[in-house]
PDB file of C-alpha atoms in Angstrom:
ATOM      1  CA  MET C   1      -0.080  -0.058  -0.140  1.00 95.00           C
ATOM      2  CA  ARG C   2       1.196   3.426  -1.009  1.00 97.00           C
ATOM      3  CA  ILE C   3       0.838   5.736   1.811  1.00 98.00           C
ATOM      4  CA  LEU C   4       1.030  10.113   1.688  1.00 97.00           C
ATOM      5  CA  LEU C   5       2.278  11.648   5.090  1.00 97.00           C
ATOM      6  CA  LEU C   6       1.201  15.017   4.879  1.00 96.00           C
ATOM      7  CA  ASP C   7       2.246  16.594   8.398  1.00 93.00           C
ATOM      8  CA  LYS C   8       5.378  15.813  10.264  1.00 91.00           C
ATOM      9  CA  ASN C   9       4.977  13.461  12.955  1.00 91.00           C
ATOM     10  CA  HIS C  10       7.128  10.835  15.333  1.00 91.00           C
ATOM     11  CA  PRO C  11       9.569   8.997  13.179  1.00 91.00           C
ATOM     12  CA  PHE C  12       8.160   5.585  14.756  1.00 90.00           C
ATOM     13  CA  ILE C  13       5.264   5.966  12.060  1.00 95.00           C
ATOM     14  CA  THR C  14       7.662   5.988   9.271  1.00 95.00           C
ATOM     15  CA  GLU C  15      10.209   3.232  10.834  1.00 95.00           C
ATOM     16  CA  GLN C  16       7.433   0.853  11.827  1.00 96.00           C
ATOM     17  CA  LEU C  17       5.358   1.097   8.407  1.00 97.00           C
ATOM     18  CA  LEU C  18       8.322   0.581   6.057  1.00 96.00           C
ATOM     19  CA  ALA C  19       9.310  -2.332   8.613  1.00 96.00           C
ATOM     20  CA  LYS C  20       5.899  -3.920   7.407  1.00 96.00           C
ATOM     21  CA  ASN C  21       6.374  -3.221   3.783  1.00 96.00           C
ATOM     22  CA  PHE C  22       4.285   0.143   3.246  1.00 97.00           C
ATOM     23  CA  ILE C  23       5.436   2.187   0.737  1.00 97.00           C
ATOM     24  CA  LEU C  24       5.607   6.038   2.199  1.00 97.00           C
ATOM     25  CA  GLU C  25       5.995   9.143   0.753  1.00 96.00           C
ATOM     26  CA  GLU C  26       6.202  12.390   2.836  1.00 95.00           C
ATOM     27  CA  ASP C  27       5.242  15.958   1.466  1.00 96.00           C
ATOM     28  CA  PHE C  28       5.057  18.437   3.737  1.00 95.00           C
ATOM     29  CA  THR C  29       5.063  21.377   1.840  1.00 95.00           C
ATOM     30  CA  SER C  30       2.771  20.841  -1.014  1.00 95.00           C
ATOM     31  CA  SER C  31      -0.877  22.959  -1.062  1.00 95.00           C
ATOM     32  CA  TYR C  32      -3.863  21.736  -1.128  1.00 96.00           C
ATOM     33  CA  ASP C  33      -4.308  21.854  -5.052  1.00 96.00           C
ATOM     34  CA  GLU C  34      -0.840  19.866  -5.392  1.00 96.00           C
ATOM     35  CA  VAL C  35      -2.058  17.347  -3.046  1.00 96.00           C
ATOM     36  CA  CYS C  36      -4.952  16.861  -4.991  1.00 96.00           C
ATOM     37  CA  GLY C  37      -3.330  16.575  -8.177  1.00 96.00           C
ATOM     38  CA  LYS C  38      -1.676  13.748  -7.023  1.00 97.00           C
ATOM     39  CA  ILE C  39      -3.578  11.972  -4.289  1.00 97.00           C
ATOM     40  CA  GLN C  40      -5.467   9.348  -7.190  1.00 97.00           C
ATOM     41  CA  ASN C  41      -1.940   7.455  -6.321  1.00 97.00           C
ATOM     42  CA  TYR C  42      -2.225   6.526  -2.452  1.00 98.00           C
ATOM     43  CA  ASP C  43      -4.069   3.902  -0.927  1.00 97.00           C
ATOM     44  CA  GLY C  44      -3.853   5.875   2.508  1.00 97.00           C
ATOM     45  CA  VAL C  45      -3.072   9.297   3.952  1.00 98.00           C
ATOM     46  CA  ILE C  46      -1.498  10.330   7.311  1.00 97.00           C
ATOM     47  CA  ILE C  47      -2.526  13.798   8.657  1.00 96.00           C
ATOM     48  CA  ARG C  48      -2.820  16.167  11.187  1.00 91.00           C
ATOM     49  CA  SER C  49      -4.207  19.295  10.561  1.00 88.00           C
ATOM     50  CA  ARG C  50      -2.585  20.999   7.625  1.00 91.00           C
ATOM     51  CA  ILE C  51      -4.714  20.328   4.466  1.00 92.00           C
ATOM     52  CA  PRO C  52      -8.445  20.127   4.728  1.00 94.00           C
ATOM     53  CA  LEU C  53      -9.616  16.794   3.038  1.00 97.00           C
ATOM     54  CA  ASP C  54     -13.180  18.045   1.870  1.00 96.00           C
ATOM     55  CA  GLN C  55     -15.685  16.559  -0.576  1.00 97.00           C
ATOM     56  CA  ASN C  56     -13.530  17.844  -3.391  1.00 96.00           C
ATOM     57  CA  PHE C  57     -10.458  16.394  -2.187  1.00 97.00           C
ATOM     58  CA  LEU C  58     -11.826  13.091  -1.177  1.00 97.00           C
ATOM     59  CA  GLU C  59     -13.526  12.389  -4.351  1.00 96.00           C
ATOM     60  CA  LYS C  60     -10.115  12.815  -6.296  1.00 96.00           C
ATOM     61  CA  ALA C  61      -8.555  10.143  -4.171  1.00 96.00           C
ATOM     62  CA  SER C  62     -10.234   7.293  -6.243  1.00 96.00           C
ATOM     63  CA  ASN C  63      -7.818   4.607  -4.521  1.00 96.00           C
ATOM     64  CA  LEU C  64      -8.161   6.326  -0.628  1.00 97.00           C
ATOM     65  CA  LYS C  65      -8.472   3.195   1.619  1.00 97.00           C
ATOM     66  CA  PHE C  66      -7.846   5.262   4.903  1.00 98.00           C
ATOM     67  CA  ILE C  67      -7.117   8.337   6.349  1.00 98.00           C
ATOM     68  CA  ALA C  68      -5.210   8.389   9.849  1.00 97.00           C
ATOM     69  CA  ARG C  69      -5.575  11.287  11.633  1.00 96.00           C
ATOM     70  CA  VAL C  70      -2.630  11.916  14.142  1.00 95.00           C
ATOM     71  CA  GLY C  71      -4.926  13.567  17.117  1.00 92.00           C
ATOM     72  CA  ALA C  72      -8.472  13.086  18.471  1.00 90.00           C
ATOM     73  CA  GLY C  73     -10.210  15.924  16.031  1.00 88.00           C
ATOM     74  CA  MET C  74     -11.552  14.849  12.933  1.00 92.00           C
ATOM     75  CA  GLU C  75     -13.018  18.228  11.911  1.00 90.00           C
ATOM     76  CA  ASN C  76     -10.812  18.693   8.926  1.00 92.00           C
ATOM     77  CA  ILE C  77     -12.036  15.533   7.216  1.00 96.00           C
ATOM     78  CA  ASP C  78     -15.754  15.534   5.722  1.00 96.00           C
ATOM     79  CA  ILE C  79     -16.711  12.371   7.544  1.00 96.00           C
ATOM     80  CA  PRO C  80     -20.239  11.833   5.686  1.00 96.00           C
ATOM     81  CA  VAL C  81     -18.467  11.955   2.163  1.00 97.00           C
ATOM     82  CA  ALA C  82     -15.361   9.847   3.445  1.00 97.00           C
ATOM     83  CA  GLU C  83     -17.946   7.035   4.840  1.00 96.00           C
ATOM     84  CA  LYS C  84     -19.929   7.345   1.613  1.00 96.00           C
ATOM     85  CA  LEU C  85     -16.794   6.693  -0.094  1.00 97.00           C
ATOM     86  CA  GLY C  86     -15.916   3.460   2.104  1.00 97.00           C
ATOM     87  CA  ILE C  87     -12.599   5.240   2.990  1.00 97.00           C
ATOM     88  CA  GLN C  88     -11.991   4.194   6.682  1.00 97.00           C
ATOM     89  CA  LEU C  89     -11.528   6.713   9.008  1.00 97.00           C
ATOM     90  CA  ILE C  90      -8.776   6.315  11.857  1.00 97.00           C
ATOM     91  CA  ASN C  91      -7.689   8.960  14.906  1.00 96.00           C
ATOM     92  CA  SER C  92      -5.971   8.491  18.199  1.00 94.00           C
ATOM     93  CA  PRO C  93      -7.359   9.856  20.985  1.00 93.00           C
ATOM     94  CA  GLU C  94      -5.681   7.391  23.690  1.00 95.00           C
ATOM     95  CA  GLY C  95      -2.334   8.935  22.815  1.00 95.00           C
ATOM     96  CA  ASN C  96      -2.652  12.064  24.137  1.00 96.00           C
ATOM     97  CA  ARG C  97      -5.640  11.818  26.927  1.00 97.00           C
ATOM     98  CA  ASP C  98      -3.053  11.821  29.871  1.00 97.00           C
ATOM     99  CA  SER C  99      -1.293  14.920  28.444  1.00 97.00           C
ATOM    100  CA  VAL C 100      -4.907  16.962  28.064  1.00 98.00           C
ATOM    101  CA  ALA C 101      -6.237  15.580  31.525  1.00 98.00           C
ATOM    102  CA  GLU C 102      -2.520  16.963  33.208  1.00 98.00           C
ATOM    103  CA  HIS C 103      -2.865  20.334  31.465  1.00 98.00           C
ATOM    104  CA  VAL C 104      -6.602  21.127  32.574  1.00 98.00           C
ATOM    105  CA  VAL C 105      -5.422  20.525  35.990  1.00 98.00           C
ATOM    106  CA  GLY C 106      -2.307  22.422  35.883  1.00 98.00           C
ATOM    107  CA  MET C 107      -4.376  25.204  34.298  1.00 98.00           C
ATOM    108  CA  LEU C 108      -7.051  24.964  37.109  1.00 98.00           C
ATOM    109  CA  LEU C 109      -4.545  25.057  39.756  1.00 98.00           C
ATOM    110  CA  ILE C 110      -2.011  27.721  38.498  1.00 98.00           C
ATOM    111  CA  LEU C 111      -5.419  30.198  37.887  1.00 98.00           C
ATOM    112  CA  MET C 112      -7.183  28.966  41.258  1.00 98.00           C
ATOM    113  CA  ASN C 113      -4.022  30.109  43.108  1.00 98.00           C
ATOM    114  CA  ARG C 114      -2.522  32.466  41.598  1.00 98.00           C
ATOM    115  CA  LEU C 115       0.675  31.211  40.910  1.00 98.00           C
ATOM    116  CA  PHE C 116       1.584  32.928  37.804  1.00 95.00           C
ATOM    117  CA  ILE C 117       0.422  36.237  39.660  1.00 97.00           C
ATOM    118  CA  ALA C 118       2.052  35.979  42.919  1.00 98.00           C
ATOM    119  CA  SER C 119       5.481  34.422  41.371  1.00 98.00           C
ATOM    120  CA  ASN C 120       5.904  37.659  39.042  1.00 96.00           C
ATOM    121  CA  GLU C 121       4.879  39.938  41.789  1.00 97.00           C
ATOM    122  CA  VAL C 122       7.573  38.247  44.192  1.00 98.00           C
ATOM    123  CA  LYS C 123       9.947  38.821  41.241  1.00 98.00           C
ATOM    124  CA  ASN C 124       9.520  42.525  40.995  1.00 98.00           C
ATOM    125  CA  GLY C 125       9.834  42.984  44.885  1.00 98.00           C
ATOM    126  CA  ILE C 126       5.964  42.795  45.637  1.00 98.00           C
ATOM    127  CA  TRP C 127       5.249  40.523  48.474  1.00 98.00           C
ATOM    128  CA  LEU C 128       1.224  40.374  48.699  1.00 98.00           C
ATOM    129  CA  ARG C 129      -0.619  37.677  50.878  1.00 97.00           C
ATOM    130  CA  GLU C 130      -4.092  38.355  51.362  1.00 97.00           C
ATOM    131  CA  GLU C 131      -4.343  39.325  47.813  1.00 97.00           C
ATOM    132  CA  ASN C 132      -3.025  35.752  46.316  1.00 98.00           C
ATOM    133  CA  ARG C 133      -5.390  33.682  49.200  1.00 98.00           C
ATOM    134  CA  GLY C 134      -5.932  30.865  46.838  1.00 97.00           C
ATOM    135  CA  ASP C 135      -9.385  28.957  45.838  1.00 98.00           C
ATOM    136  CA  GLU C 136      -8.930  24.986  46.320  1.00 98.00           C
ATOM    137  CA  LEU C 137      -9.906  22.206  44.328  1.00 98.00           C
ATOM    138  CA  LEU C 138     -11.105  20.200  47.120  1.00 98.00           C
ATOM    139  CA  GLY C 139     -14.631  19.817  47.185  1.00 98.00           C
ATOM    140  CA  LYS C 140     -15.906  21.582  44.199  1.00 98.00           C
ATOM    141  CA  THR C 141     -18.289  20.154  41.451  1.00 98.00           C
ATOM    142  CA  VAL C 142     -16.557  20.103  38.457  1.00 98.00           C
ATOM    143  CA  GLY C 143     -18.992  19.256  35.220  1.00 98.00           C
ATOM    144  CA  LEU C 144     -17.231  17.928  32.168  1.00 98.00           C
ATOM    145  CA  ILE C 145     -19.215  17.998  28.930  1.00 98.00           C
ATOM    146  CA  GLY C 146     -18.280  14.418  26.646  1.00 98.00           C
ATOM    147  CA  TYR C 147     -16.884  11.692  28.355  1.00 98.00           C
ATOM    148  CA  GLY C 148     -14.740  10.441  25.737  1.00 97.00           C
ATOM    149  CA  ASN C 149     -10.907   9.511  26.264  1.00 96.00           C
ATOM    150  CA  MET C 150     -10.176  12.846  27.385  1.00 97.00           C
ATOM    151  CA  GLY C 151     -12.720  13.378  29.734  1.00 98.00           C
ATOM    152  CA  LYS C 152     -12.215  10.089  31.109  1.00 98.00           C
ATOM    153  CA  ALA C 153      -8.831  10.609  31.826  1.00 98.00           C
ATOM    154  CA  THR C 154      -9.579  14.523  33.270  1.00 98.00           C
ATOM    155  CA  ALA C 155     -12.076  13.106  35.829  1.00 98.00           C
ATOM    156  CA  LYS C 156      -9.686  10.299  36.993  1.00 98.00           C
ATOM    157  CA  ARG C 157      -7.203  12.804  37.881  1.00 98.00           C
ATOM    158  CA  LEU C 158      -9.823  15.397  39.488  1.00 98.00           C
ATOM    159  CA  SER C 159     -11.404  12.952  41.457  1.00 97.00           C
ATOM    160  CA  GLY C 160      -7.997  12.265  42.970  1.00 96.00           C
ATOM    161  CA  PHE C 161      -8.038  16.019  44.113  1.00 97.00           C
ATOM    162  CA  GLY C 162     -11.344  15.263  45.747  1.00 98.00           C
ATOM    163  CA  CYS C 163     -13.616  16.915  43.505  1.00 98.00           C
ATOM    164  CA  ASN C 164     -17.235  15.512  42.815  1.00 98.00           C
ATOM    165  CA  VAL C 165     -16.720  15.043  38.910  1.00 98.00           C
ATOM    166  CA  ILE C 166     -20.034  14.882  37.138  1.00 98.00           C
ATOM    167  CA  PHE C 167     -20.599  14.751  33.184  1.00 98.00           C
ATOM    168  CA  HIS C 168     -22.717  14.840  30.386  1.00 98.00           C
ATOM    169  CA  ASP C 169     -22.536  12.881  27.237  1.00 98.00           C
ATOM    170  CA  ILE C 170     -24.777  12.227  24.333  1.00 97.00           C
ATOM    171  CA  LEU C 171     -23.870   8.390  24.872  1.00 97.00           C
ATOM    172  CA  SER C 172     -25.527   6.894  27.738  1.00 97.00           C
ATOM    173  CA  ASP C 173     -24.452   4.567  30.565  1.00 98.00           C
ATOM    174  CA  LEU C 174     -21.075   5.943  31.130  1.00 98.00           C
ATOM    175  CA  SER C 175     -20.606   6.535  34.890  1.00 98.00           C
ATOM    176  CA  ASP C 176     -17.720   4.842  36.479  1.00 98.00           C
ATOM    177  CA  GLU C 177     -15.659   4.983  39.520  1.00 98.00           C
ATOM    178  CA  PHE C 178     -14.535   8.272  38.755  1.00 98.00           C
ATOM    179  CA  ALA C 179     -17.241  10.296  37.864  1.00 98.00           C
ATOM    180  CA  THR C 180     -21.615  10.310  37.255  1.00 98.00           C
ATOM    181  CA  GLN C 181     -23.338  11.063  34.527  1.00 98.00           C
ATOM    182  CA  VAL C 182     -25.995  13.759  34.723  1.00 98.00           C
ATOM    183  CA  SER C 183     -28.335  15.660  32.194  1.00 98.00           C
ATOM    184  CA  LEU C 184     -27.191  18.652  31.127  1.00 98.00           C
ATOM    185  CA  GLU C 185     -29.403  20.490  33.079  1.00 98.00           C
ATOM    186  CA  GLU C 186     -28.461  19.086  36.330  1.00 98.00           C
ATOM    187  CA  LEU C 187     -24.751  19.632  35.566  1.00 98.00           C
ATOM    188  CA  LYS C 188     -25.593  23.683  34.703  1.00 98.00           C
ATOM    189  CA  GLU C 189     -27.471  23.279  38.534  1.00 98.00           C
ATOM    190  CA  LYS C 190     -24.475  21.840  40.406  1.00 98.00           C
ATOM    191  CA  ALA C 191     -21.250  22.949  38.625  1.00 98.00           C
ATOM    192  CA  GLU C 192     -18.340  24.850  39.993  1.00 98.00           C
ATOM    193  CA  VAL C 193     -15.975  24.586  37.500  1.00 98.00           C
ATOM    194  CA  LEU C 194     -16.708  23.664  33.371  1.00 98.00           C
ATOM    195  CA  SER C 195     -14.505  21.830  31.815  1.00 98.00           C
ATOM    196  CA  LEU C 196     -15.372  20.844  27.701  1.00 98.00           C
ATOM    197  CA  HIS C 197     -13.951  17.657  26.077  1.00 98.00           C
ATOM    198  CA  ILE C 198     -15.887  17.386  23.072  1.00 97.00           C
ATOM    199  CA  PRO C 199     -15.263  17.582  19.148  1.00 93.00           C
ATOM    200  CA  MET C 200     -16.318  20.338  16.683  1.00 92.00           C
ATOM    201  CA  THR C 201     -19.519  19.869  15.395  1.00 92.00           C
ATOM    202  CA  GLU C 202     -22.477  21.905  14.122  1.00 92.00           C
ATOM    203  CA  LYS C 203     -24.300  21.042  17.348  1.00 95.00           C
ATOM    204  CA  THR C 204     -21.004  22.015  19.345  1.00 96.00           C
ATOM    205  CA  HIS C 205     -20.257  25.282  17.673  1.00 97.00           C
ATOM    206  CA  TYR C 206     -20.708  27.818  20.168  1.00 97.00           C
ATOM    207  CA  LEU C 207     -22.311  25.277  22.718  1.00 98.00           C
ATOM    208  CA  VAL C 208     -20.966  27.762  25.405  1.00 98.00           C
ATOM    209  CA  ASN C 209     -22.985  30.930  24.383  1.00 98.00           C
ATOM    210  CA  SER C 210     -24.735  33.803  26.390  1.00 98.00           C
ATOM    211  CA  THR C 211     -27.598  31.628  27.307  1.00 98.00           C
ATOM    212  CA  PHE C 212     -25.420  28.632  28.271  1.00 98.00           C
ATOM    213  CA  ILE C 213     -23.325  30.964  30.526  1.00 98.00           C
ATOM    214  CA  ASN C 214     -27.105  32.412  31.866  1.00 97.00           C
ATOM    215  CA  GLU C 215     -28.320  29.000  32.475  1.00 98.00           C
ATOM    216  CA  MET C 216     -25.136  28.175  34.836  1.00 98.00           C
ATOM    217  CA  LYS C 217     -26.576  28.197  38.187  1.00 98.00           C
ATOM    218  CA  ASN C 218     -23.133  28.822  40.148  1.00 98.00           C
ATOM    219  CA  ASP C 219     -20.607  31.554  38.908  1.00 98.00           C
ATOM    220  CA  PHE C 220     -17.963  28.894  37.852  1.00 98.00           C
ATOM    221  CA  TYR C 221     -14.483  28.548  36.098  1.00 98.00           C
ATOM    222  CA  LEU C 222     -14.277  27.617  32.589  1.00 98.00           C
ATOM    223  CA  VAL C 223     -11.836  25.306  30.763  1.00 98.00           C
ATOM    224  CA  ASN C 224     -11.518  24.574  27.119  1.00 98.00           C
ATOM    225  CA  THR C 225      -8.809  22.256  25.972  1.00 98.00           C
ATOM    226  CA  ALA C 226     -11.319  20.925  22.941  1.00 97.00           C
ATOM    227  CA  ARG C 227     -11.777  23.548  20.326  1.00 96.00           C
ATOM    228  CA  GLY C 228     -12.123  26.958  20.276  1.00 96.00           C
ATOM    229  CA  LYS C 229     -15.211  27.656  18.505  1.00 96.00           C
ATOM    230  CA  ASN C 230     -16.864  25.672  21.075  1.00 98.00           C
ATOM    231  CA  VAL C 231     -16.977  28.832  23.056  1.00 98.00           C
ATOM    232  CA  GLU C 232     -18.348  32.097  21.927  1.00 98.00           C
ATOM    233  CA  THR C 233     -15.705  34.571  23.185  1.00 98.00           C
ATOM    234  CA  LYS C 234     -17.659  37.621  23.034  1.00 98.00           C
ATOM    235  CA  TYR C 235     -20.127  36.042  25.611  1.00 98.00           C
ATOM    236  CA  LEU C 236     -17.039  34.661  27.312  1.00 98.00           C
ATOM    237  CA  VAL C 237     -15.619  38.141  27.903  1.00 98.00           C
ATOM    238  CA  GLU C 238     -19.135  39.558  29.202  1.00 98.00           C
ATOM    239  CA  ALA C 239     -19.306  36.871  31.724  1.00 98.00           C
ATOM    240  CA  LEU C 240     -15.854  37.311  32.997  1.00 98.00           C
ATOM    241  CA  LYS C 241     -16.285  41.444  33.095  1.00 98.00           C
ATOM    242  CA  SER C 242     -19.630  40.571  35.326  1.00 98.00           C
ATOM    243  CA  GLY C 243     -17.960  37.555  37.392  1.00 98.00           C
ATOM    244  CA  LYS C 244     -20.098  35.201  36.485  1.00 98.00           C
ATOM    245  CA  VAL C 245     -17.308  33.355  34.791  1.00 98.00           C
ATOM    246  CA  LYS C 246     -14.635  33.637  38.101  1.00 98.00           C
ATOM    247  CA  GLY C 247     -11.890  32.555  35.407  1.00 98.00           C
ATOM    248  CA  ALA C 248     -11.002  30.914  32.211  1.00 98.00           C
ATOM    249  CA  CYS C 249      -8.271  28.252  31.024  1.00 98.00           C
ATOM    250  CA  LEU C 250      -7.724  28.253  27.248  1.00 98.00           C
ATOM    251  CA  ASP C 251      -5.505  26.126  25.406  1.00 98.00           C
ATOM    252  CA  VAL C 252      -7.805  27.031  22.214  1.00 97.00           C
ATOM    253  CA  LEU C 253      -9.097  30.044  20.920  1.00 97.00           C
ATOM    254  CA  GLU C 254     -11.910  30.840  18.858  1.00 95.00           C
ATOM    255  CA  TYR C 255      -9.587  32.758  16.503  1.00 94.00           C
ATOM    256  CA  GLU C 256      -7.145  29.955  15.672  1.00 91.00           C
ATOM    257  CA  LYS C 257      -6.192  28.887  12.294  1.00 83.00           C
ATOM    258  CA  ALA C 258      -8.031  25.922  11.321  1.00 77.00           C
ATOM    259  CA  SER C 259      -4.549  24.136  11.035  1.00 72.00           C
ATOM    260  CA  PHE C 260      -4.076  25.712  14.672  1.00 78.00           C
ATOM    261  CA  GLU C 261      -0.326  27.172  13.563  1.00 79.00           C
ATOM    262  CA  HIS C 262      -1.478  30.369  14.661  1.00 84.00           C
ATOM    263  CA  LEU C 263      -4.019  32.953  15.473  1.00 89.00           C
ATOM    264  CA  GLU C 264      -5.971  33.789  12.532  1.00 84.00           C
ATOM    265  CA  SER C 265      -7.608  37.148  13.472  1.00 82.00           C
ATOM    266  CA  GLU C 266      -7.607  39.395  16.589  1.00 84.00           C
ATOM    267  CA  ASN C 267     -10.116  41.688  18.192  1.00 93.00           C
ATOM    268  CA  GLU C 268     -10.939  43.643  21.549  1.00 96.00           C
ATOM    269  CA  ASP C 269     -12.113  40.420  23.191  1.00 96.00           C
ATOM    270  CA  LEU C 270      -8.992  38.277  22.277  1.00 95.00           C
ATOM    271  CA  GLN C 271      -7.093  41.151  23.826  1.00 96.00           C
ATOM    272  CA  TYR C 272      -9.266  41.049  26.938  1.00 97.00           C
ATOM    273  CA  LEU C 273      -8.473  37.680  27.215  1.00 97.00           C
ATOM    274  CA  LEU C 274      -4.859  38.270  26.812  1.00 96.00           C
ATOM    275  CA  ASP C 275      -4.827  41.121  28.925  1.00 96.00           C
ATOM    276  CA  SER C 276      -6.883  39.650  32.037  1.00 97.00           C
ATOM    277  CA  GLU C 277      -5.193  38.208  35.139  1.00 96.00           C
ATOM    278  CA  ARG C 278      -7.848  35.739  35.440  1.00 97.00           C
ATOM    279  CA  VAL C 279      -7.551  34.068  32.173  1.00 98.00           C
ATOM    280  CA  ILE C 280      -4.606  32.132  31.129  1.00 97.00           C
ATOM    281  CA  VAL C 281      -4.215  31.216  27.756  1.00 97.00           C
ATOM    282  CA  THR C 282      -1.816  28.371  25.927  1.00 97.00           C
ATOM    283  CA  PRO C 283      -1.076  27.812  22.425  1.00 96.00           C
ATOM    284  CA  HIS C 284      -3.131  24.662  21.701  1.00 95.00           C
ATOM    285  CA  ILE C 285      -0.320  22.659  23.642  1.00 96.00           C
ATOM    286  CA  ALA C 286      -2.778  20.577  26.084  1.00 97.00           C
ATOM    287  CA  GLY C 287      -1.917  17.297  24.063  1.00 94.00           C
ATOM    288  CA  TRP C 288       1.169  18.395  23.001  1.00 93.00           C
ATOM    289  CA  THR C 289       3.994  16.529  25.336  1.00 96.00           C
ATOM    290  CA  HIS C 290       6.939  14.586  24.308  1.00 95.00           C
ATOM    291  CA  GLN C 291       5.171  11.528  25.589  1.00 96.00           C
ATOM    292  CA  SER C 292       2.128  12.182  23.643  1.00 96.00           C
ATOM    293  CA  LYS C 293       3.882  12.590  20.406  1.00 94.00           C
ATOM    294  CA  GLU C 294       5.241   9.335  20.577  1.00 95.00           C
ATOM    295  CA  LYS C 295       1.946   7.527  22.009  1.00 96.00           C
ATOM    296  CA  LEU C 296      -0.123   9.175  19.082  1.00 95.00           C
ATOM    297  CA  ALA C 297       2.099   8.057  16.766  1.00 94.00           C
ATOM    298  CA  GLN C 298       1.850   4.518  18.119  1.00 96.00           C
ATOM    299  CA  VAL C 299      -1.703   4.493  18.353  1.00 96.00           C
ATOM    300  CA  ILE C 300      -1.892   5.122  14.554  1.00 96.00           C
ATOM    301  CA  VAL C 301       0.733   2.768  13.495  1.00 97.00           C
ATOM    302  CA  ASP C 302      -1.293  -0.161  15.540  1.00 97.00           C
ATOM    303  CA  LYS C 303      -4.498   0.621  14.274  1.00 97.00           C
ATOM    304  CA  ILE C 304      -3.262   0.656  10.603  1.00 97.00           C
ATOM    305  CA  ILE C 305      -1.237  -2.446  10.989  1.00 97.00           C
ATOM    306  CA  ALA C 306      -4.286  -4.214  12.728  1.00 96.00           C
ATOM    307  CA  SER C 307      -6.602  -3.300   9.613  1.00 96.00           C
ATOM    308  CA  PHE C 308      -4.246  -3.583   6.587  1.00 95.00           C
ATOM    309  CA  CYS C 309      -1.642  -6.173   7.805  1.00 90.00           C
TER     310      CYS C 309
END
């Protein structure tokens, strides 16, 4: 089988697939149109986020048997078209669930205990204790939306901090020793911390909007390590200003480029987030550890070999 690799990943992928007699070609620079012009020559494609695999692309890929996305999100693939064409879809959320979970906990601890703020103050000769009094995770009710790989890994960590973890998911009967499944209405009634672990779909686009925020009974902390457009930023900013949102931990932003490589636009709402001491922003790195790079690659390799060897 001939496989085209469109993004740089861990060399595990190339090494192990070559050992199984796959024919590999790397192309990390060609444009969308250039790749469309040759995609009919390949049986498989391994991607991250650089090039969208839309209907036009997939219809030109007349011999494509699988698409392997090194990561969790599949929104850059036209899934209905791929399924109609009989193309197998492979992803690897198992590979970075632990790094995402640790990132969630790390951001919350930093935000709620004002660690960056206090550290910078001391380094600049400012010694404030009362002003930097923290807020404990212990005893907080944490509401997760989405209970797949990322949600479950996050619940496991937070349960160890003595949190009451609840979650809402479109699938049923997912409760386990770390978290209890509830309706979305009950989650909005009880949650003091809200963490998103959902894909980007029509139904989850701007899920957290003005209505959602107003329906939350408690003032709450928001964590988003999912997709930037799951949250409507202008209403998040309004809620931060009013105090309804006590603080936000954002690894993803509405204004990211589709490839996640950098911000696509800037505006007053984004600037507010960047300037606020009640907001932590990181550059889409929650799933981006040294360990997850290896695990993501290994999961993809294992799934390809299981299906095509």
